Amino acid sequence: MLFCLSIIGYYTIVSAKSNDVINNVISITSKSITYEIVETENGRYYYKDGKLIKGYIETDDGKIYYADEETGKLLTGMQTTKKGTYYFCSDGTVLKGKVAKVNGKRYLFSETDGKLRKGYSALSDGRKYYSDKTTGELQIGMISINDTTTYYFLADGTAAKNSIRTINNRKYYFGDTGNIKKVTFKHQMVKFIVEMRQMGILLQVCKQQQLEHIIFVIMVLL
């Protein structure tokens, strides 16, 4: 049985097994039913009508929590549950549509249900990733998704776009969708002009050689 005693803005849980100081209580709703998340010195728990709740709960505003099936403590970090593998933030909520770094490895979690993604993933904001089909670890480098689609995944796991990459001494162009394309003169000229602009060299060279109109024509034609 749970008893709460107010002491100068704090609460004390008194039970047969514990005597924890409560630092905060947050109300959440799931299917229009109200629950309380109790933040103690030893972790977070959630209750309904004073009864400790265990397992999975999704709130009406889309947040997901999971309480340990034995202790009732809200999970944090990367955890595998009966419903799948998730990453739980420090407040107990499931991470969605983002990458988490765990023990030096990166993992992507679904935008919709927060589950660990495996294989190819395309997010709503255009980011693309590829995760190992067994472990879920994000992969980097050039990877063929199928017979017609090849991407180059950067160190952060995202697919390169609109760029030329040198791989094993060969140049490859990855378009606006990230898919590999044949490197053409057009791609090389665009890359050259962008790099020169970034270095602050292009305008100076054009003025010295009186080639402004030529560069303008090239950019229009591209």
PDB file of C-alpha atoms in Angstrom:
ATOM      1  CA  MET A   1       0.000   0.000   0.000  1.00  0.00           C
ATOM      2  CA  LEU A   2       1.225   3.521  -0.849  1.00  0.00           C
ATOM      3  CA  PHE A   3       1.107   6.411   1.595  1.00  0.00           C
ATOM      4  CA  CYS A   4       2.196   9.980   0.785  1.00  0.00           C
ATOM      5  CA  LEU A   5       3.206  12.532   3.389  1.00  0.00           C
ATOM      6  CA  SER A   6       3.857  16.157   2.409  1.00  0.00           C
ATOM      7  CA  ILE A   7       7.008  17.599   3.976  1.00  0.00           C
ATOM      8  CA  ILE A   8       8.078  21.125   2.897  1.00  0.00           C
ATOM      9  CA  GLY A   9       7.246  20.658  -0.789  1.00  0.00           C
ATOM     10  CA  TYR A  10       8.465  17.049  -0.937  1.00  0.00           C
ATOM     11  CA  TYR A  11       6.691  13.726  -0.530  1.00  0.00           C
ATOM     12  CA  THR A  12       7.750  10.555   1.161  1.00  0.00           C
ATOM     13  CA  ILE A  13       6.777   7.103  -0.118  1.00  0.00           C
ATOM     14  CA  VAL A  14       6.369   4.667   2.716  1.00  0.00           C
ATOM     15  CA  SER A  15       6.086   0.987   1.828  1.00  0.00           C
ATOM     16  CA  ALA A  16       7.214  -2.351   3.153  1.00  0.00           C
ATOM     17  CA  LYS A  17      10.303  -2.256   0.926  1.00  0.00           C
ATOM     18  CA  SER A  18      11.310   1.369   0.540  1.00  0.00           C
ATOM     19  CA  ASN A  19      11.363   4.809   2.018  1.00  0.00           C
ATOM     20  CA  ASP A  20      12.193   7.091  -0.912  1.00  0.00           C
ATOM     21  CA  VAL A  21      11.981  10.863  -1.053  1.00  0.00           C
ATOM     22  CA  ILE A  22       9.811  12.055  -3.960  1.00  0.00           C
ATOM     23  CA  ASN A  23      11.207  15.086  -5.755  1.00  0.00           C
ATOM     24  CA  ASN A  24       8.390  15.573  -8.239  1.00  0.00           C
ATOM     25  CA  VAL A  25       5.080  14.146  -9.438  1.00  0.00           C
ATOM     26  CA  ILE A  26       3.924  14.534 -13.071  1.00  0.00           C
ATOM     27  CA  SER A  27       0.444  13.686 -14.329  1.00  0.00           C
ATOM     28  CA  ILE A  28       0.045  11.965 -17.704  1.00  0.00           C
ATOM     29  CA  THR A  29      -2.989  10.591 -19.536  1.00  0.00           C
ATOM     30  CA  SER A  30      -3.329   7.429 -21.597  1.00  0.00           C
ATOM     31  CA  LYS A  31      -6.667   6.628 -23.246  1.00  0.00           C
ATOM     32  CA  SER A  32      -8.101   9.442 -21.127  1.00  0.00           C
ATOM     33  CA  ILE A  33      -6.960   7.702 -17.917  1.00  0.00           C
ATOM     34  CA  THR A  34      -4.732   9.727 -15.574  1.00  0.00           C
ATOM     35  CA  TYR A  35      -1.459   8.322 -14.249  1.00  0.00           C
ATOM     36  CA  GLU A  36       1.208   9.889 -12.040  1.00  0.00           C
ATOM     37  CA  ILE A  37       4.914   9.654 -12.804  1.00  0.00           C
ATOM     38  CA  VAL A  38       6.707   9.793  -9.475  1.00  0.00           C
ATOM     39  CA  GLU A  39      10.307  11.017  -9.569  1.00  0.00           C
ATOM     40  CA  THR A  40      12.291   9.714  -6.591  1.00  0.00           C
ATOM     41  CA  GLU A  41      15.926   9.776  -5.610  1.00  0.00           C
ATOM     42  CA  ASN A  42      16.253   6.231  -6.958  1.00  0.00           C
ATOM     43  CA  GLY A  43      14.407   6.582 -10.281  1.00  0.00           C
ATOM     44  CA  ARG A  44      10.994   7.185 -11.828  1.00  0.00           C
ATOM     45  CA  TYR A  45       7.847   5.087 -11.400  1.00  0.00           C
ATOM     46  CA  TYR A  46       4.262   5.508 -12.517  1.00  0.00           C
ATOM     47  CA  TYR A  47       1.070   4.865 -10.628  1.00  0.00           C
ATOM     48  CA  LYS A  48      -2.670   4.716 -11.182  1.00  0.00           C
ATOM     49  CA  ASP A  49      -4.844   5.407  -8.154  1.00  0.00           C
ATOM     50  CA  GLY A  50      -1.848   4.786  -5.901  1.00  0.00           C
ATOM     51  CA  LYS A  51      -1.024   1.409  -7.489  1.00  0.00           C
ATOM     52  CA  LEU A  52       2.408   0.835  -9.076  1.00  0.00           C
ATOM     53  CA  ILE A  53       2.064   0.121 -12.818  1.00  0.00           C
ATOM     54  CA  LYS A  54       4.531  -2.013 -14.784  1.00  0.00           C
ATOM     55  CA  GLY A  55       5.172  -2.517 -18.479  1.00  0.00           C
ATOM     56  CA  TYR A  56       4.340  -0.406 -21.551  1.00  0.00           C
ATOM     57  CA  ILE A  57       2.276   2.764 -21.644  1.00  0.00           C
ATOM     58  CA  GLU A  58       1.680   5.294 -24.434  1.00  0.00           C
ATOM     59  CA  THR A  59       0.259   8.686 -23.514  1.00  0.00           C
ATOM     60  CA  ASP A  60      -2.435  10.555 -25.425  1.00  0.00           C
ATOM     61  CA  ASP A  61       0.192  12.974 -26.764  1.00  0.00           C
ATOM     62  CA  GLY A  62       2.289  10.135 -28.230  1.00  0.00           C
ATOM     63  CA  LYS A  63       4.970   9.677 -25.574  1.00  0.00           C
ATOM     64  CA  ILE A  64       5.992   6.113 -24.723  1.00  0.00           C
ATOM     65  CA  TYR A  65       7.241   4.821 -21.367  1.00  0.00           C
ATOM     66  CA  TYR A  66       8.175   1.356 -20.192  1.00  0.00           C
ATOM     67  CA  ALA A  67       8.442   0.297 -16.561  1.00  0.00           C
ATOM     68  CA  ASP A  68      10.547  -2.703 -15.610  1.00  0.00           C
ATOM     69  CA  GLU A  69       8.345  -5.791 -15.333  1.00  0.00           C
ATOM     70  CA  GLU A  70       9.835  -6.663 -11.932  1.00  0.00           C
ATOM     71  CA  THR A  71      10.747  -3.414 -10.164  1.00  0.00           C
ATOM     72  CA  GLY A  72       8.337  -1.008 -11.878  1.00  0.00           C
ATOM     73  CA  LYS A  73      11.160   1.492 -12.418  1.00  0.00           C
ATOM     74  CA  LEU A  74      10.968   3.448 -15.685  1.00  0.00           C
ATOM     75  CA  LEU A  75      13.664   2.305 -18.095  1.00  0.00           C
ATOM     76  CA  THR A  76      16.418   4.586 -19.407  1.00  0.00           C
ATOM     77  CA  GLY A  77      19.042   4.056 -22.095  1.00  0.00           C
ATOM     78  CA  MET A  78      18.907   1.388 -24.795  1.00  0.00           C
ATOM     79  CA  GLN A  79      16.715  -1.479 -23.633  1.00  0.00           C
ATOM     80  CA  THR A  80      15.071  -4.545 -25.156  1.00  0.00           C
ATOM     81  CA  THR A  81      11.504  -5.142 -23.934  1.00  0.00           C
ATOM     82  CA  LYS A  82       8.709  -7.522 -24.839  1.00  0.00           C
ATOM     83  CA  LYS A  83       7.595  -5.061 -27.518  1.00  0.00           C
ATOM     84  CA  GLY A  84      11.019  -4.437 -29.061  1.00  0.00           C
ATOM     85  CA  THR A  85      14.258  -2.494 -28.592  1.00  0.00           C
ATOM     86  CA  TYR A  86      14.005   1.200 -27.693  1.00  0.00           C
ATOM     87  CA  TYR A  87      16.151   4.048 -26.448  1.00  0.00           C
ATOM     88  CA  PHE A  88      14.690   5.685 -23.337  1.00  0.00           C
ATOM     89  CA  CYS A  89      15.724   9.257 -22.563  1.00  0.00           C
ATOM     90  CA  SER A  90      16.622  10.427 -19.060  1.00  0.00           C
ATOM     91  CA  ASP A  91      12.986  11.372 -18.368  1.00  0.00           C
ATOM     92  CA  GLY A  92      11.845   7.871 -19.338  1.00  0.00           C
ATOM     93  CA  THR A  93      10.325   8.793 -22.714  1.00  0.00           C
ATOM     94  CA  VAL A  94      11.151   6.820 -25.862  1.00  0.00           C
ATOM     95  CA  LEU A  95      13.411   8.506 -28.433  1.00  0.00           C
ATOM     96  CA  LYS A  96      11.724   8.828 -31.848  1.00  0.00           C
ATOM     97  CA  GLY A  97      13.164   9.625 -35.275  1.00  0.00           C
ATOM     98  CA  LYS A  98      16.659  10.270 -33.958  1.00  0.00           C
ATOM     99  CA  VAL A  99      20.043   8.605 -33.618  1.00  0.00           C
ATOM    100  CA  ALA A 100      21.383   7.538 -30.229  1.00  0.00           C
ATOM    101  CA  LYS A 101      25.042   6.794 -29.569  1.00  0.00           C
ATOM    102  CA  VAL A 102      25.527   3.808 -27.259  1.00  0.00           C
ATOM    103  CA  ASN A 103      28.980   2.502 -26.310  1.00  0.00           C
ATOM    104  CA  GLY A 104      30.516   4.270 -29.303  1.00  0.00           C
ATOM    105  CA  LYS A 105      27.976   2.873 -31.793  1.00  0.00           C
ATOM    106  CA  ARG A 106      25.058   4.701 -33.421  1.00  0.00           C
ATOM    107  CA  TYR A 107      21.497   3.437 -33.696  1.00  0.00           C
ATOM    108  CA  LEU A 108      18.417   4.903 -35.380  1.00  0.00           C
ATOM    109  CA  PHE A 109      14.966   4.696 -33.814  1.00  0.00           C
ATOM    110  CA  SER A 110      11.629   4.867 -35.640  1.00  0.00           C
ATOM    111  CA  GLU A 111       9.784   8.167 -36.029  1.00  0.00           C
ATOM    112  CA  THR A 112       6.451   6.492 -35.306  1.00  0.00           C
ATOM    113  CA  ASP A 113       6.814   3.851 -32.589  1.00  0.00           C
ATOM    114  CA  GLY A 114      10.410   4.482 -31.416  1.00  0.00           C
ATOM    115  CA  LYS A 115      11.600   0.945 -32.131  1.00  0.00           C
ATOM    116  CA  LEU A 116      15.164   0.215 -33.250  1.00  0.00           C
ATOM    117  CA  ARG A 117      15.394   0.383 -37.043  1.00  0.00           C
ATOM    118  CA  LYS A 118      17.159  -2.250 -39.134  1.00  0.00           C
ATOM    119  CA  GLY A 119      18.001  -2.123 -42.821  1.00  0.00           C
ATOM    120  CA  TYR A 120      17.187   0.912 -44.967  1.00  0.00           C
ATOM    121  CA  SER A 121      15.351   3.901 -43.441  1.00  0.00           C
ATOM    122  CA  ALA A 122      14.106   7.137 -45.041  1.00  0.00           C
ATOM    123  CA  LEU A 123      12.860   9.751 -42.570  1.00  0.00           C
ATOM    124  CA  SER A 124      10.195  12.366 -43.250  1.00  0.00           C
ATOM    125  CA  ASP A 125      12.776  15.200 -43.303  1.00  0.00           C
ATOM    126  CA  GLY A 126      14.741  13.514 -46.121  1.00  0.00           C
ATOM    127  CA  ARG A 127      17.498  11.905 -44.068  1.00  0.00           C
ATOM    128  CA  LYS A 128      18.419   8.367 -45.106  1.00  0.00           C
ATOM    129  CA  TYR A 129      20.215   5.692 -43.105  1.00  0.00           C
ATOM    130  CA  TYR A 130      21.174   2.049 -43.329  1.00  0.00           C
ATOM    131  CA  SER A 131      21.368  -0.138 -40.219  1.00  0.00           C
ATOM    132  CA  ASP A 132      22.817  -3.619 -39.847  1.00  0.00           C
ATOM    133  CA  LYS A 133      19.959  -6.079 -40.308  1.00  0.00           C
ATOM    134  CA  THR A 134      20.989  -8.056 -37.226  1.00  0.00           C
ATOM    135  CA  THR A 135      22.369  -5.578 -34.680  1.00  0.00           C
ATOM    136  CA  GLY A 136      20.755  -2.347 -35.881  1.00  0.00           C
ATOM    137  CA  GLU A 137      24.103  -0.510 -35.813  1.00  0.00           C
ATOM    138  CA  LEU A 138      24.265   2.318 -38.371  1.00  0.00           C
ATOM    139  CA  GLN A 139      26.555   1.558 -41.297  1.00  0.00           C
ATOM    140  CA  ILE A 140      28.891   3.938 -43.130  1.00  0.00           C
ATOM    141  CA  GLY A 141      30.500   3.896 -46.565  1.00  0.00           C
ATOM    142  CA  MET A 142      29.065   2.909 -49.935  1.00  0.00           C
ATOM    143  CA  ILE A 143      26.189   0.439 -49.670  1.00  0.00           C
ATOM    144  CA  SER A 144      23.884  -0.945 -52.373  1.00  0.00           C
ATOM    145  CA  ILE A 145      20.274  -1.118 -51.198  1.00  0.00           C
ATOM    146  CA  ASN A 146      19.149  -2.966 -54.323  1.00  0.00           C
ATOM    147  CA  ASP A 147      20.163  -3.404 -57.972  1.00  0.00           C
ATOM    148  CA  THR A 148      19.431   0.230 -58.841  1.00  0.00           C
ATOM    149  CA  THR A 149      20.076   2.127 -55.606  1.00  0.00           C
ATOM    150  CA  THR A 150      23.459   2.807 -54.002  1.00  0.00           C
ATOM    151  CA  TYR A 151      24.183   5.343 -51.274  1.00  0.00           C
ATOM    152  CA  TYR A 152      27.284   6.636 -49.521  1.00  0.00           C
ATOM    153  CA  PHE A 153      26.699   6.905 -45.772  1.00  0.00           C
ATOM    154  CA  LEU A 154      28.739   9.486 -43.872  1.00  0.00           C
ATOM    155  CA  ALA A 155      30.290   9.197 -40.410  1.00  0.00           C
ATOM    156  CA  ASP A 156      27.054  10.370 -38.747  1.00  0.00           C
ATOM    157  CA  GLY A 157      25.122   7.682 -40.622  1.00  0.00           C
ATOM    158  CA  THR A 158      23.273   9.964 -43.065  1.00  0.00           C
ATOM    159  CA  ALA A 159      23.429   9.408 -46.824  1.00  0.00           C
ATOM    160  CA  ALA A 160      25.548  11.913 -48.771  1.00  0.00           C
ATOM    161  CA  LYS A 161      23.643  14.160 -51.195  1.00  0.00           C
ATOM    162  CA  ASN A 162      24.622  16.488 -54.037  1.00  0.00           C
ATOM    163  CA  SER A 163      28.317  15.740 -53.685  1.00  0.00           C
ATOM    164  CA  ILE A 164      31.215  14.006 -55.399  1.00  0.00           C
ATOM    165  CA  ARG A 165      33.031  11.409 -53.307  1.00  0.00           C
ATOM    166  CA  THR A 166      36.357   9.739 -54.061  1.00  0.00           C
ATOM    167  CA  ILE A 167      36.154   6.069 -53.097  1.00  0.00           C
ATOM    168  CA  ASN A 168      39.027   3.686 -53.814  1.00  0.00           C
ATOM    169  CA  ASN A 169      40.534   6.284 -56.168  1.00  0.00           C
ATOM    170  CA  ARG A 170      37.326   6.565 -58.199  1.00  0.00           C
ATOM    171  CA  LYS A 171      34.920   9.499 -58.221  1.00  0.00           C
ATOM    172  CA  TYR A 172      31.199   9.025 -57.638  1.00  0.00           C
ATOM    173  CA  TYR A 173      28.396  11.565 -57.685  1.00  0.00           C
ATOM    174  CA  PHE A 174      25.479  11.240 -55.257  1.00  0.00           C
ATOM    175  CA  GLY A 175      22.409  13.217 -56.345  1.00  0.00           C
ATOM    176  CA  ASP A 176      19.715  15.119 -54.473  1.00  0.00           C
ATOM    177  CA  THR A 177      18.070  11.851 -53.425  1.00  0.00           C
ATOM    178  CA  GLY A 178      21.410  10.403 -52.332  1.00  0.00           C
ATOM    179  CA  ASN A 179      21.436   7.747 -55.042  1.00  0.00           C
ATOM    180  CA  ILE A 180      24.683   7.228 -56.982  1.00  0.00           C
ATOM    181  CA  LYS A 181      24.944   8.754 -60.441  1.00  0.00           C
ATOM    182  CA  LYS A 182      27.566   8.891 -63.142  1.00  0.00           C
ATOM    183  CA  VAL A 183      30.049  11.737 -62.620  1.00  0.00           C
ATOM    184  CA  THR A 184      29.758  14.195 -65.501  1.00  0.00           C
ATOM    185  CA  PHE A 185      31.564  17.360 -66.530  1.00  0.00           C
ATOM    186  CA  LYS A 186      28.583  19.281 -65.180  1.00  0.00           C
ATOM    187  CA  HIS A 187      29.003  17.792 -61.709  1.00  0.00           C
ATOM    188  CA  GLN A 188      32.732  18.532 -61.683  1.00  0.00           C
ATOM    189  CA  MET A 189      32.177  22.157 -62.757  1.00  0.00           C
ATOM    190  CA  VAL A 190      29.527  22.707 -60.089  1.00  0.00           C
ATOM    191  CA  LYS A 191      31.846  21.242 -57.453  1.00  0.00           C
ATOM    192  CA  PHE A 192      34.716  23.445 -58.700  1.00  0.00           C
ATOM    193  CA  ILE A 193      32.621  26.638 -58.636  1.00  0.00           C
ATOM    194  CA  VAL A 194      31.229  25.907 -55.163  1.00  0.00           C
ATOM    195  CA  GLU A 195      34.703  25.200 -53.768  1.00  0.00           C
ATOM    196  CA  MET A 196      36.159  28.339 -55.349  1.00  0.00           C
ATOM    197  CA  ARG A 197      33.326  30.421 -53.910  1.00  0.00           C
ATOM    198  CA  GLN A 198      33.876  28.964 -50.456  1.00  0.00           C
ATOM    199  CA  MET A 199      37.577  29.776 -50.655  1.00  0.00           C
ATOM    200  CA  GLY A 200      36.837  33.359 -51.732  1.00  0.00           C
ATOM    201  CA  ILE A 201      38.959  32.888 -54.832  1.00  0.00           C
ATOM    202  CA  LEU A 202      36.426  32.815 -57.668  1.00  0.00           C
ATOM    203  CA  LEU A 203      35.537  36.526 -57.779  1.00  0.00           C
ATOM    204  CA  GLN A 204      39.168  37.629 -57.577  1.00  0.00           C
ATOM    205  CA  VAL A 205      40.232  35.274 -60.378  1.00  0.00           C
ATOM    206  CA  CYS A 206      37.298  36.325 -62.556  1.00  0.00           C
ATOM    207  CA  LYS A 207      38.099  40.012 -62.171  1.00  0.00           C
ATOM    208  CA  GLN A 208      41.749  39.485 -62.927  1.00  0.00           C
ATOM    209  CA  GLN A 209      41.021  37.478 -66.054  1.00  0.00           C
ATOM    210  CA  GLN A 210      37.826  39.383 -66.988  1.00  0.00           C
ATOM    211  CA  LEU A 211      35.908  36.109 -67.135  1.00  0.00           C
ATOM    212  CA  GLU A 212      32.815  37.042 -65.157  1.00  0.00           C
ATOM    213  CA  HIS A 213      30.532  36.641 -68.160  1.00  0.00           C
ATOM    214  CA  ILE A 214      31.997  33.217 -69.000  1.00  0.00           C
ATOM    215  CA  ILE A 215      31.433  31.884 -65.488  1.00  0.00           C
ATOM    216  CA  PHE A 216      27.905  33.302 -65.543  1.00  0.00           C
ATOM    217  CA  VAL A 217      27.147  31.520 -68.810  1.00  0.00           C
ATOM    218  CA  ILE A 218      28.574  28.250 -67.475  1.00  0.00           C
ATOM    219  CA  MET A 219      26.407  28.462 -64.333  1.00  0.00           C
ATOM    220  CA  VAL A 220      23.301  29.200 -66.408  1.00  0.00           C
ATOM    221  CA  LEU A 221      23.984  26.265 -68.719  1.00  0.00           C
ATOM    222  CA  LEU A 222      24.546  23.928 -65.769  1.00  0.00           C
TER     223      LEU A 222
END
